[in-house]
Amino acid sequence: MAHADAGPLGPRPDGQGSGEHKPQMARELGWYASFSVAFGFVSIATGIFTTYGSVLATSGPRGIWAWPISVIGQLSIALVFGALAARIPISGYSYQWVSRIVGPVWGWIMGWISFAFLGVVLIAVDYTIASTILPELFRYVGTTENAWVITAGVVLLQSVLVAASTRTTHRVNNVAVTVQLIGMIALTVLLFAVGAFTGKLDFAHLFDTGTVPASGYYGLGGGTHAGPFALAFLLGAFTIVGFESAANLAEETKNPARVIPKAMVQAVLSLGVLGFLFLIAVTAAAGRIDGVGDSATPVATVITAVLGSVVGKILLVLVVVSIFSCGLVITLSGTRLVYAMSRDERFPGWQLLRRIDRRTSTPLNASVFMMLIAQIILAVFSRSTDALFQLFSAGTLLPAIIYAGTVLMYAIKRRSLPPSKGFTLGRWEIPVLVVAGVWLVYELLIFRDSSFRAPWTYVLVLFAIGAVYFAGLLVRRGRSGLTMPDMADVDRALDATEPLAADTAGGTVR
């Protein structure tokens, strides 16, 4: 394993030896590609279509007012992550940051949690297409069986794209994000315009609790239960995650220290505003449409009822494109994380997973591995009659743990962080940390609710698997064998012309 005098993640020839060309991922992504990765992962279409029904059931229409608070909380986290991305712009985001600033043991734990999150959120996103959109689009009865088959096919297609070509993947994602922007703006405007013209907007419905009791609505609840309004925060907490995926492609981004923080913050802001307008339009229309509360696909039901079958279906197709894009970015981000940890010889099967394929210039083996893990997670969760709720709950809990650990690390180590060459919080550092800390503590308190037993089980099982592997790693190498390289390779990574490289045979080099 590499020590402080080695290369970034393994031995460096520095001109010694055969001089053989080492394949590497090209540094060719600009601002829009970085923005598209952050925007595509977050995907308001995905998050809202996935969770809106649960919000109506647990919090009523009034629950949408938790959204702007969630946006502020997640924006504060994005600002902290931007400050870190400008200091350590290397694939692996929180795994790399915590490993180099706190230590490799804590960094490995953060990397493993991130891997668990990316695996489950990929299925949560793709399952949304199969369970909430396609049944409404093609008018068939959705079942756990057909949702499983469709989701498995979507996961496979996304993995093939990521494995085949990073450039093609980003082209597809850029187009999909552009479609999502245009589609969601058009959808929101049409819902407001047509709803107002036909008299189907009821703005008083925005403040209704529906079937949820108004008594104790804003409380946190007691014991193993969260209050109705507290549960509504899951809408924003599940949707506005993954913006940090832009940092996971730092080694493929031009001028990452400046581009990535800007892309993450802009993605959260734009998605926050557009998402809230869309929620207002859907909820106001839902007040004049019968059966929305009982619908398995309430957002799709509202769109079809207000805009008609033809226009509604066209816009639902755009939503499918948006959700597919989201899953594509998650697959890309998960592959890069597995590759980064394998490059450090810290992931099961690292000997194969750290290789860059010469033909595609992508971590092909890591792409296949990520696909197989996703299929296993799908098989486990799809057996549940409430699979979508369990998936999005796990996909909300895990990033909250990642964000909390990373923000805490920043708060403790902020005076000893390496210098930034692209973005700093300046005088806003303390206020941003306070907001992020308060928001994350509140969010984690929500997960004491008994309805989240299955997501906690998933987390604990993944932790147990990781603990067994990491214990073996420590026994074989000891803590000294897990030493990360010094920060010199971070300075080299800031050179926009020179990404890190990996040997097809295994050893990572410059």
Coordinates of C-alpha atoms in Angstrom, one line a residue:
M1 CA 0.0 0.0 0.0
A2 CA 1.2 3.5 -0.8
H3 CA 2.7 5.6 2.0
A4 CA 3.5 9.3 2.1
D5 CA 6.5 9.0 -0.2
A6 CA 4.6 7.2 -2.8
G7 CA 2.4 8.4 -5.7
P8 CA -1.2 9.4 -5.1
L9 CA -2.5 5.9 -4.6
G10 CA 0.4 3.6 -5.4
P11 CA 4.1 3.5 -6.6
R12 CA 5.1 6.2 -9.0
P13 CA 7.8 5.4 -11.7
D14 CA 8.5 9.1 -12.3
G15 CA 10.1 8.3 -15.6
Q16 CA 11.8 5.2 -14.3
G17 CA 11.1 1.8 -15.9
S18 CA 9.6 0.9 -19.2
G19 CA 7.8 4.2 -19.9
E20 CA 4.7 2.3 -20.9
H21 CA 1.6 4.4 -21.5
K22 CA -0.8 4.1 -18.7
P23 CA -4.5 4.5 -19.5
Q24 CA -6.4 7.2 -17.7
M25 CA -9.7 8.9 -17.6
A26 CA -9.7 12.0 -19.8
R27 CA -10.1 15.4 -18.1
E28 CA -12.7 16.8 -20.5
L29 CA -15.8 17.9 -18.5
G30 CA -16.7 21.6 -18.4
W31 CA -19.1 23.5 -16.2
Y32 CA -22.3 22.4 -17.9
A33 CA -21.3 18.7 -17.7
S34 CA -20.5 19.2 -14.0
F35 CA -23.8 21.0 -13.4
S36 CA -25.6 18.3 -15.3
V37 CA -24.1 15.6 -13.1
A38 CA -25.3 17.4 -9.9
F39 CA -28.6 18.4 -11.4
G40 CA -29.2 15.0 -12.9
F41 CA -28.5 13.1 -9.7
V42 CA -30.8 15.3 -7.6
S43 CA -33.6 15.2 -10.2
I44 CA -36.7 16.8 -8.7
A45 CA -38.8 14.7 -11.1
T46 CA -37.5 11.6 -9.5
G47 CA -37.7 12.7 -5.9
I48 CA -41.1 14.2 -6.1
F49 CA -42.7 11.4 -8.1
T50 CA -41.2 8.9 -5.6
T51 CA -42.2 10.5 -2.3
Y52 CA -45.2 12.8 -2.9
G53 CA -47.7 10.0 -2.2
S54 CA -46.0 9.3 1.1
V55 CA -46.1 13.0 2.1
L56 CA -49.9 13.1 1.4
A57 CA -50.4 10.0 3.5
T58 CA -48.3 11.1 6.5
S59 CA -48.4 14.9 6.4
G60 CA -51.2 15.9 4.1
P61 CA -51.0 18.7 1.5
R62 CA -49.5 21.1 4.1
G63 CA -46.4 19.0 4.2
I64 CA -45.0 20.7 1.0
W65 CA -44.0 23.7 3.2
A66 CA -41.2 21.6 4.6
W67 CA -39.6 21.8 1.2
P68 CA -38.1 25.3 1.4
I69 CA -36.6 24.5 4.8
S70 CA -35.1 21.3 3.4
V71 CA -33.6 23.3 0.5
I72 CA -31.9 25.7 2.9
G73 CA -30.5 22.8 4.9
Q74 CA -29.2 21.0 1.9
L75 CA -27.8 24.2 0.4
S76 CA -25.7 24.7 3.6
I77 CA -24.3 21.2 3.1
A78 CA -23.6 21.8 -0.6
L79 CA -21.6 24.9 0.5
V80 CA -19.5 22.9 2.9
F81 CA -18.9 20.2 0.3
G82 CA -17.9 22.9 -2.2
A83 CA -15.3 24.2 0.2
L84 CA -13.9 20.6 0.5
A85 CA -14.1 19.9 -3.2
A86 CA -12.0 23.0 -3.9
R87 CA -9.3 21.6 -1.5
I88 CA -9.2 17.9 -2.4
P89 CA -10.5 17.5 -6.0
I90 CA -10.1 13.7 -6.3
S91 CA -12.6 11.0 -7.2
G92 CA -14.2 9.5 -4.1
Y93 CA -15.4 12.8 -2.5
S94 CA -16.2 12.2 1.2
Y95 CA -14.1 9.0 1.2
Q96 CA -11.0 11.0 0.0
W97 CA -11.7 14.1 2.2
V98 CA -12.1 12.2 5.4
S99 CA -9.2 9.8 4.7
R100 CA -6.8 12.7 4.1
I101 CA -8.0 15.1 6.8
V102 CA -9.0 12.7 9.7
G103 CA -7.4 9.4 8.8
P104 CA -7.8 6.3 6.5
V105 CA -9.9 4.3 9.0
W106 CA -12.6 6.9 9.2
G107 CA -12.2 7.6 5.5
W108 CA -12.9 4.0 4.7
I109 CA -16.0 4.0 6.9
M110 CA -17.3 7.0 5.0
G111 CA -16.5 5.4 1.7
W112 CA -18.4 2.2 2.6
I113 CA -21.4 4.2 3.7
S114 CA -21.3 6.1 0.5
F115 CA -21.2 2.9 -1.5
A116 CA -24.2 1.5 0.4
F117 CA -26.1 4.7 -0.3
L118 CA -25.3 4.7 -4.0
G119 CA -26.4 1.1 -4.4
V120 CA -29.8 1.6 -2.7
V121 CA -30.6 5.0 -4.2
L122 CA -30.0 3.7 -7.7
I123 CA -32.7 1.1 -7.2
A124 CA -35.0 3.7 -5.5
V125 CA -34.7 5.9 -8.5
D126 CA -35.1 3.2 -11.2
Y127 CA -38.0 1.5 -9.3
T128 CA -39.9 4.8 -9.5
I129 CA -40.1 4.5 -13.3
A130 CA -41.5 1.0 -13.1
S131 CA -43.9 1.5 -10.2
T132 CA -45.2 5.0 -10.5
I133 CA -44.8 6.3 -14.1
L134 CA -45.1 3.4 -16.6
P135 CA -48.3 2.0 -15.1
E136 CA -50.0 5.5 -15.6
L137 CA -48.4 6.0 -19.0
F138 CA -49.4 2.7 -20.5
R139 CA -52.5 2.0 -18.4
Y140 CA -51.5 -1.3 -16.9
V141 CA -51.7 -2.6 -13.3
G142 CA -48.3 -2.3 -11.6
T143 CA -47.1 -5.3 -9.6
T144 CA -44.0 -6.0 -7.6
E145 CA -43.1 -8.7 -10.2
N146 CA -43.3 -6.4 -13.3
A147 CA -41.7 -3.6 -11.4
W148 CA -38.8 -5.9 -10.6
V149 CA -38.2 -7.0 -14.2
I150 CA -38.4 -3.4 -15.6
T151 CA -36.1 -2.0 -13.0
A152 CA -33.6 -4.8 -13.6
G153 CA -33.6 -3.9 -17.3
V154 CA -33.2 -0.2 -16.7
V155 CA -30.2 -0.8 -14.3
L156 CA -28.6 -3.0 -16.9
L157 CA -28.9 -0.4 -19.7
Q158 CA -27.5 2.4 -17.5
S159 CA -24.5 0.2 -16.6
V160 CA -23.8 -0.6 -20.2
L161 CA -23.7 3.1 -21.1
V162 CA -21.4 4.0 -18.2
A163 CA -19.1 1.1 -18.9
A164 CA -19.0 1.7 -22.7
S165 CA -18.0 5.4 -22.7
T166 CA -17.8 8.3 -20.3
R167 CA -18.2 10.8 -23.1
T168 CA -21.3 9.1 -24.4
T169 CA -22.7 8.9 -20.9
H170 CA -22.2 12.6 -20.3
R171 CA -23.7 13.4 -23.7
V172 CA -26.8 11.4 -22.8
N173 CA -27.0 13.0 -19.4
N174 CA -26.5 16.6 -20.8
V175 CA -29.4 16.0 -23.2
A176 CA -31.5 14.5 -20.5
V177 CA -30.9 17.3 -18.0
T178 CA -31.7 19.9 -20.7
V179 CA -34.9 17.9 -21.4
Q180 CA -35.6 17.8 -17.6
L181 CA -35.1 21.6 -17.3
I182 CA -37.4 22.4 -20.2
G183 CA -39.9 19.7 -19.4
M184 CA -40.3 20.6 -15.7
I185 CA -40.5 24.3 -16.4
A186 CA -43.1 23.6 -19.1
L187 CA -45.0 21.2 -16.9
T188 CA -45.1 23.6 -14.0
V189 CA -46.2 26.5 -16.2
L190 CA -48.9 24.4 -17.9
L191 CA -50.3 23.2 -14.6
F192 CA -50.6 26.7 -13.4
A193 CA -52.1 28.1 -16.7
V194 CA -54.5 25.2 -17.6
G195 CA -55.4 24.7 -13.9
A196 CA -56.3 28.4 -13.5
F197 CA -58.2 28.5 -16.8
T198 CA -60.3 25.3 -16.0
G199 CA -60.8 26.3 -12.4
K200 CA -58.9 23.2 -11.1
L201 CA -56.5 25.1 -8.8
D202 CA -57.4 25.4 -5.1
F203 CA -54.7 27.3 -3.3
A204 CA -56.4 26.8 0.1
H205 CA -55.6 23.2 -0.3
L206 CA -51.9 24.1 0.2
F207 CA -52.6 24.7 3.9
D208 CA -54.9 21.7 4.5
T209 CA -53.8 18.7 6.5
G210 CA -56.1 16.3 4.7
T211 CA -56.8 13.2 6.6
V212 CA -53.9 13.9 9.0
P213 CA -54.9 15.3 12.4
A214 CA -54.1 18.9 12.9
S215 CA -53.4 18.4 16.6
G216 CA -49.6 18.2 17.3
Y217 CA -48.9 18.6 13.6
Y218 CA -45.7 20.5 14.0
G219 CA -44.3 18.4 16.9
L220 CA -41.4 16.0 16.6
G221 CA -43.6 13.3 18.1
G222 CA -42.6 11.1 21.0
G223 CA -41.1 7.7 21.6
T224 CA -40.6 5.9 18.3
H225 CA -42.9 8.2 16.3
A226 CA -42.2 11.4 14.4
G227 CA -44.7 14.2 14.0
P228 CA -46.6 14.7 10.7
F229 CA -44.7 17.8 9.7
A230 CA -41.4 16.2 10.6
L231 CA -42.1 13.3 8.2
A232 CA -42.8 15.8 5.4
F233 CA -39.1 16.7 5.4
L234 CA -38.3 13.4 3.8
L235 CA -39.6 14.9 0.5
G236 CA -36.8 17.4 0.3
A237 CA -34.3 15.3 2.2
F238 CA -34.6 12.4 -0.3
T239 CA -34.9 14.6 -3.4
I240 CA -32.1 17.1 -2.9
V241 CA -29.2 14.6 -2.4
G242 CA -26.4 13.6 -4.7
F243 CA -25.3 17.1 -5.7
E244 CA -21.8 16.0 -4.4
S245 CA -21.6 13.5 -7.3
A246 CA -20.1 16.3 -9.3
A247 CA -17.1 16.1 -6.9
N248 CA -16.8 12.4 -7.6
L249 CA -15.8 13.2 -11.1
A250 CA -13.2 15.8 -10.1
E251 CA -10.4 14.0 -11.9
E252 CA -12.4 14.2 -15.2
T253 CA -13.3 17.9 -14.8
K254 CA -11.4 20.9 -16.1
N255 CA -10.4 23.4 -13.4
P256 CA -12.3 21.3 -10.7
A257 CA -11.5 23.5 -7.8
R258 CA -13.6 26.3 -9.3
V259 CA -16.1 24.5 -11.4
I260 CA -17.4 21.8 -9.0
P261 CA -18.4 24.0 -6.0
K262 CA -20.2 26.4 -8.4
A263 CA -22.0 23.6 -10.1
M264 CA -23.2 22.0 -6.9
V265 CA -24.5 25.2 -5.3
Q266 CA -26.3 26.2 -8.5
A267 CA -27.9 22.8 -9.0
V268 CA -29.3 22.9 -5.4
L269 CA -30.7 26.4 -5.8
S270 CA -32.2 25.9 -9.2
L271 CA -33.8 22.6 -8.2
G272 CA -35.0 24.0 -5.0
V273 CA -36.9 26.9 -6.6
L274 CA -38.3 24.8 -9.6
G275 CA -39.2 21.9 -7.3
F276 CA -41.2 24.1 -5.0
L277 CA -43.1 25.8 -7.8
F278 CA -44.0 22.4 -9.2
L279 CA -45.1 21.1 -5.7
I280 CA -47.4 24.2 -5.4
A281 CA -48.9 23.6 -8.8
V282 CA -49.5 19.9 -8.2
T283 CA -50.9 20.3 -4.7
A284 CA -53.2 23.2 -5.6
A285 CA -54.6 21.1 -8.5
A286 CA -54.9 18.0 -6.3
G287 CA -57.5 19.8 -4.2
R288 CA -60.0 19.8 -7.0
I289 CA -59.4 16.2 -8.3
D290 CA -61.1 13.2 -6.8
G291 CA -59.1 10.2 -5.8
V292 CA -55.6 11.7 -5.7
G293 CA -55.1 10.6 -2.1
D294 CA -55.9 7.0 -2.9
S295 CA -53.9 6.9 -6.1
A296 CA -50.7 4.9 -6.2
T297 CA -49.3 7.5 -8.6
P298 CA -50.7 10.8 -7.3
V299 CA -48.5 13.2 -9.3
A300 CA -49.1 11.4 -12.6
T301 CA -52.8 11.3 -11.8
V302 CA -52.9 15.1 -11.3
I303 CA -50.9 15.8 -14.5
T304 CA -53.3 13.6 -16.6
A305 CA -56.4 15.1 -15.0
V306 CA -55.4 18.7 -15.5
L307 CA -53.6 18.5 -18.9
G308 CA -55.5 15.7 -20.5
S309 CA -54.3 12.3 -21.6
V310 CA -52.2 13.3 -24.6
V311 CA -50.3 16.2 -23.2
G312 CA -50.1 14.4 -19.9
K313 CA -48.5 11.4 -21.5
I314 CA -46.0 13.5 -23.4
L315 CA -44.8 15.2 -20.2
L316 CA -44.7 11.8 -18.4
V317 CA -42.3 10.6 -21.1
L318 CA -40.1 13.6 -20.3
V319 CA -40.2 12.6 -16.7
V320 CA -39.1 9.1 -17.5
V321 CA -36.1 10.6 -19.4
S322 CA -35.3 12.7 -16.3
I323 CA -35.5 9.7 -14.0
F324 CA -33.4 7.6 -16.3
S325 CA -30.8 10.4 -16.4
C326 CA -30.8 10.4 -12.6
G327 CA -30.1 6.7 -12.4
L328 CA -27.4 7.1 -15.0
V329 CA -25.5 9.6 -12.9
I330 CA -25.9 7.5 -9.8
T331 CA -24.4 4.5 -11.7
L332 CA -21.5 6.7 -12.9
S333 CA -20.9 8.1 -9.4
G334 CA -21.0 4.7 -7.8
T335 CA -18.6 3.3 -10.3
R336 CA -16.1 6.1 -9.7
L337 CA -16.3 5.6 -5.9
V338 CA -15.7 1.8 -6.2
Y339 CA -12.8 2.6 -8.5
A340 CA -11.3 5.2 -6.2
M341 CA -11.4 2.9 -3.2
S342 CA -10.1 0.0 -5.2
R343 CA -7.2 2.1 -6.5
D344 CA -6.3 2.5 -2.8
E345 CA -6.5 -1.3 -2.4
R346 CA -9.3 -0.9 0.1
F347 CA -12.3 -2.4 -1.5
P348 CA -13.2 -6.1 -1.8
G349 CA -11.8 -7.4 -5.2
W350 CA -9.7 -4.3 -5.6
Q351 CA -7.2 -6.1 -7.9
L352 CA -9.9 -6.2 -10.6
L353 CA -12.0 -3.2 -9.7
R354 CA -9.2 -0.6 -10.0
R355 CA -8.4 -1.3 -13.6
I356 CA -9.1 1.1 -16.5
D357 CA -10.1 -0.6 -19.7
R358 CA -7.8 0.4 -22.6
R359 CA -10.6 0.4 -25.2
T360 CA -13.2 2.4 -23.3
S361 CA -10.9 4.4 -20.9
T362 CA -13.5 3.6 -18.2
P363 CA -13.3 1.5 -15.0
L364 CA -15.2 -1.3 -16.8
N365 CA -14.9 -3.9 -14.0
A366 CA -16.2 -1.4 -11.4
S367 CA -19.2 -0.7 -13.7
V368 CA -20.1 -4.4 -13.9
F369 CA -19.7 -4.8 -10.1
M370 CA -21.9 -1.8 -9.4
M371 CA -24.6 -3.3 -11.7
L372 CA -24.5 -6.7 -9.9
I373 CA -24.7 -5.1 -6.4
A374 CA -27.7 -3.0 -7.6
Q375 CA -29.5 -6.2 -8.8
I376 CA -28.9 -7.9 -5.5
I377 CA -30.4 -4.9 -3.6
L378 CA -33.4 -4.9 -6.0
A379 CA -34.0 -8.6 -5.3
V380 CA -34.0 -7.9 -1.6
F381 CA -36.2 -4.9 -1.5
S382 CA -38.7 -5.8 -4.2
R383 CA -40.1 -8.6 -2.0
S384 CA -41.6 -5.9 0.2
T385 CA -45.2 -4.8 -0.5
D386 CA -44.0 -1.3 0.4
A387 CA -40.8 -1.5 -1.6
L388 CA -40.7 2.1 -2.8
F389 CA -41.1 3.6 0.7
Q390 CA -38.4 1.4 2.1
L391 CA -36.1 2.2 -0.8
F392 CA -36.5 6.0 -0.6
S393 CA -36.2 5.9 3.2
A394 CA -32.9 4.1 3.1
G395 CA -31.9 6.5 0.3
T396 CA -32.5 9.4 2.7
L397 CA -31.0 7.9 5.9
L398 CA -27.6 7.0 4.4
P399 CA -26.8 10.4 2.8
A400 CA -27.8 12.1 6.1
I401 CA -25.2 10.0 7.9
I402 CA -22.6 10.8 5.2
Y403 CA -23.4 14.5 5.3
A404 CA -23.4 14.6 9.1
G405 CA -20.0 12.9 9.3
T406 CA -18.4 15.2 6.6
V407 CA -19.8 18.4 8.1
L408 CA -18.6 17.4 11.6
M409 CA -15.2 16.7 10.2
Y410 CA -15.1 20.1 8.5
A411 CA -16.2 21.9 11.6
I412 CA -13.5 20.2 13.7
K413 CA -10.6 20.4 11.2
R414 CA -11.5 23.7 9.4
R415 CA -8.4 25.5 10.7
S416 CA -6.0 22.8 9.5
L417 CA -7.5 22.2 6.1
P418 CA -5.3 22.5 3.0
P419 CA -5.6 25.8 1.1
S420 CA -8.3 26.3 -1.4
K421 CA -7.6 27.3 -5.0
G422 CA -11.2 27.8 -6.1
F423 CA -13.9 28.4 -3.4
T424 CA -14.1 29.3 0.3
L425 CA -16.9 30.1 2.7
G426 CA -15.1 33.1 4.1
R427 CA -17.0 35.0 6.8
W428 CA -20.1 32.8 6.2
E429 CA -18.3 29.7 7.4
I430 CA -19.6 29.6 10.9
P431 CA -23.3 30.5 10.0
V432 CA -23.2 27.9 7.2
L433 CA -21.9 25.2 9.6
V434 CA -24.5 26.1 12.3
V435 CA -27.4 25.8 9.8
A436 CA -26.0 22.5 8.4
G437 CA -25.5 21.1 11.9
V438 CA -29.0 22.0 13.1
W439 CA -30.6 20.7 9.9
L440 CA -28.7 17.4 10.0
V441 CA -29.5 16.7 13.7
Y442 CA -33.2 17.4 13.1
E443 CA -33.2 15.2 10.0
L444 CA -31.6 12.2 11.8
L445 CA -34.0 12.6 14.7
I446 CA -36.9 11.9 12.2
F447 CA -35.5 8.4 11.6
R448 CA -36.3 7.2 15.1
D449 CA -39.8 6.7 13.8
S450 CA -40.8 3.0 13.8
S451 CA -41.7 3.1 10.1
F452 CA -38.0 3.2 9.3
R453 CA -37.1 -0.1 10.8
A454 CA -36.4 -1.7 7.5
P455 CA -34.0 1.0 6.3
W456 CA -32.1 0.8 9.6
T457 CA -31.9 -3.0 9.1
Y458 CA -30.3 -2.4 5.7
V459 CA -27.8 0.1 7.1
L460 CA -26.8 -2.2 9.9
V461 CA -26.4 -5.3 7.6
L462 CA -24.2 -3.3 5.2
F463 CA -22.2 -1.9 8.2
A464 CA -21.7 -5.5 9.5
I465 CA -20.5 -6.7 6.1
G466 CA -18.1 -3.8 5.8
A467 CA -16.9 -4.2 9.4
V468 CA -15.9 -7.8 8.7
Y469 CA -14.0 -6.9 5.6
F470 CA -12.3 -3.9 7.2
A471 CA -11.3 -6.0 10.3
G472 CA -9.6 -8.4 7.9
L473 CA -7.9 -5.5 6.2
L474 CA -6.5 -4.3 9.5
V475 CA -5.3 -7.7 10.5
R476 CA -3.4 -8.2 7.2
R477 CA -1.9 -4.8 7.0
G478 CA -2.3 -3.0 10.3
R479 CA -3.1 0.7 10.5
S480 CA 0.3 1.7 9.1
G481 CA -0.5 -0.3 6.0
L482 CA -3.5 2.0 5.3
T483 CA -1.6 5.2 5.3
M484 CA -2.9 7.7 2.7
P485 CA -0.4 9.6 0.5
D486 CA 0.5 13.1 1.4
M487 CA -1.4 16.1 0.0
A488 CA 1.1 16.7 -2.8
D489 CA -1.0 14.6 -5.1
V490 CA -3.9 16.9 -4.4
D491 CA -1.9 19.8 -5.7
R492 CA -1.1 17.8 -8.8
A493 CA -4.8 16.9 -9.2
L494 CA -5.6 20.7 -9.2
D495 CA -3.6 20.8 -12.5
A496 CA -6.6 20.6 -14.9
T497 CA -4.4 19.0 -17.6
E498 CA -3.3 16.0 -15.5
P499 CA -5.8 13.6 -14.0
L500 CA -4.7 10.6 -11.9
A501 CA -4.1 7.4 -13.9
A502 CA -4.3 3.7 -13.3
D503 CA -2.5 0.7 -14.8
T504 CA -4.6 -1.9 -16.5
A505 CA -2.7 -4.5 -14.5
G506 CA -3.5 -2.9 -11.2
G507 CA -0.8 -0.5 -10.0
T508 CA -1.8 3.2 -10.0
V509 CA 0.7 5.6 -11.4
R510 CA 1.2 9.1 -12.5

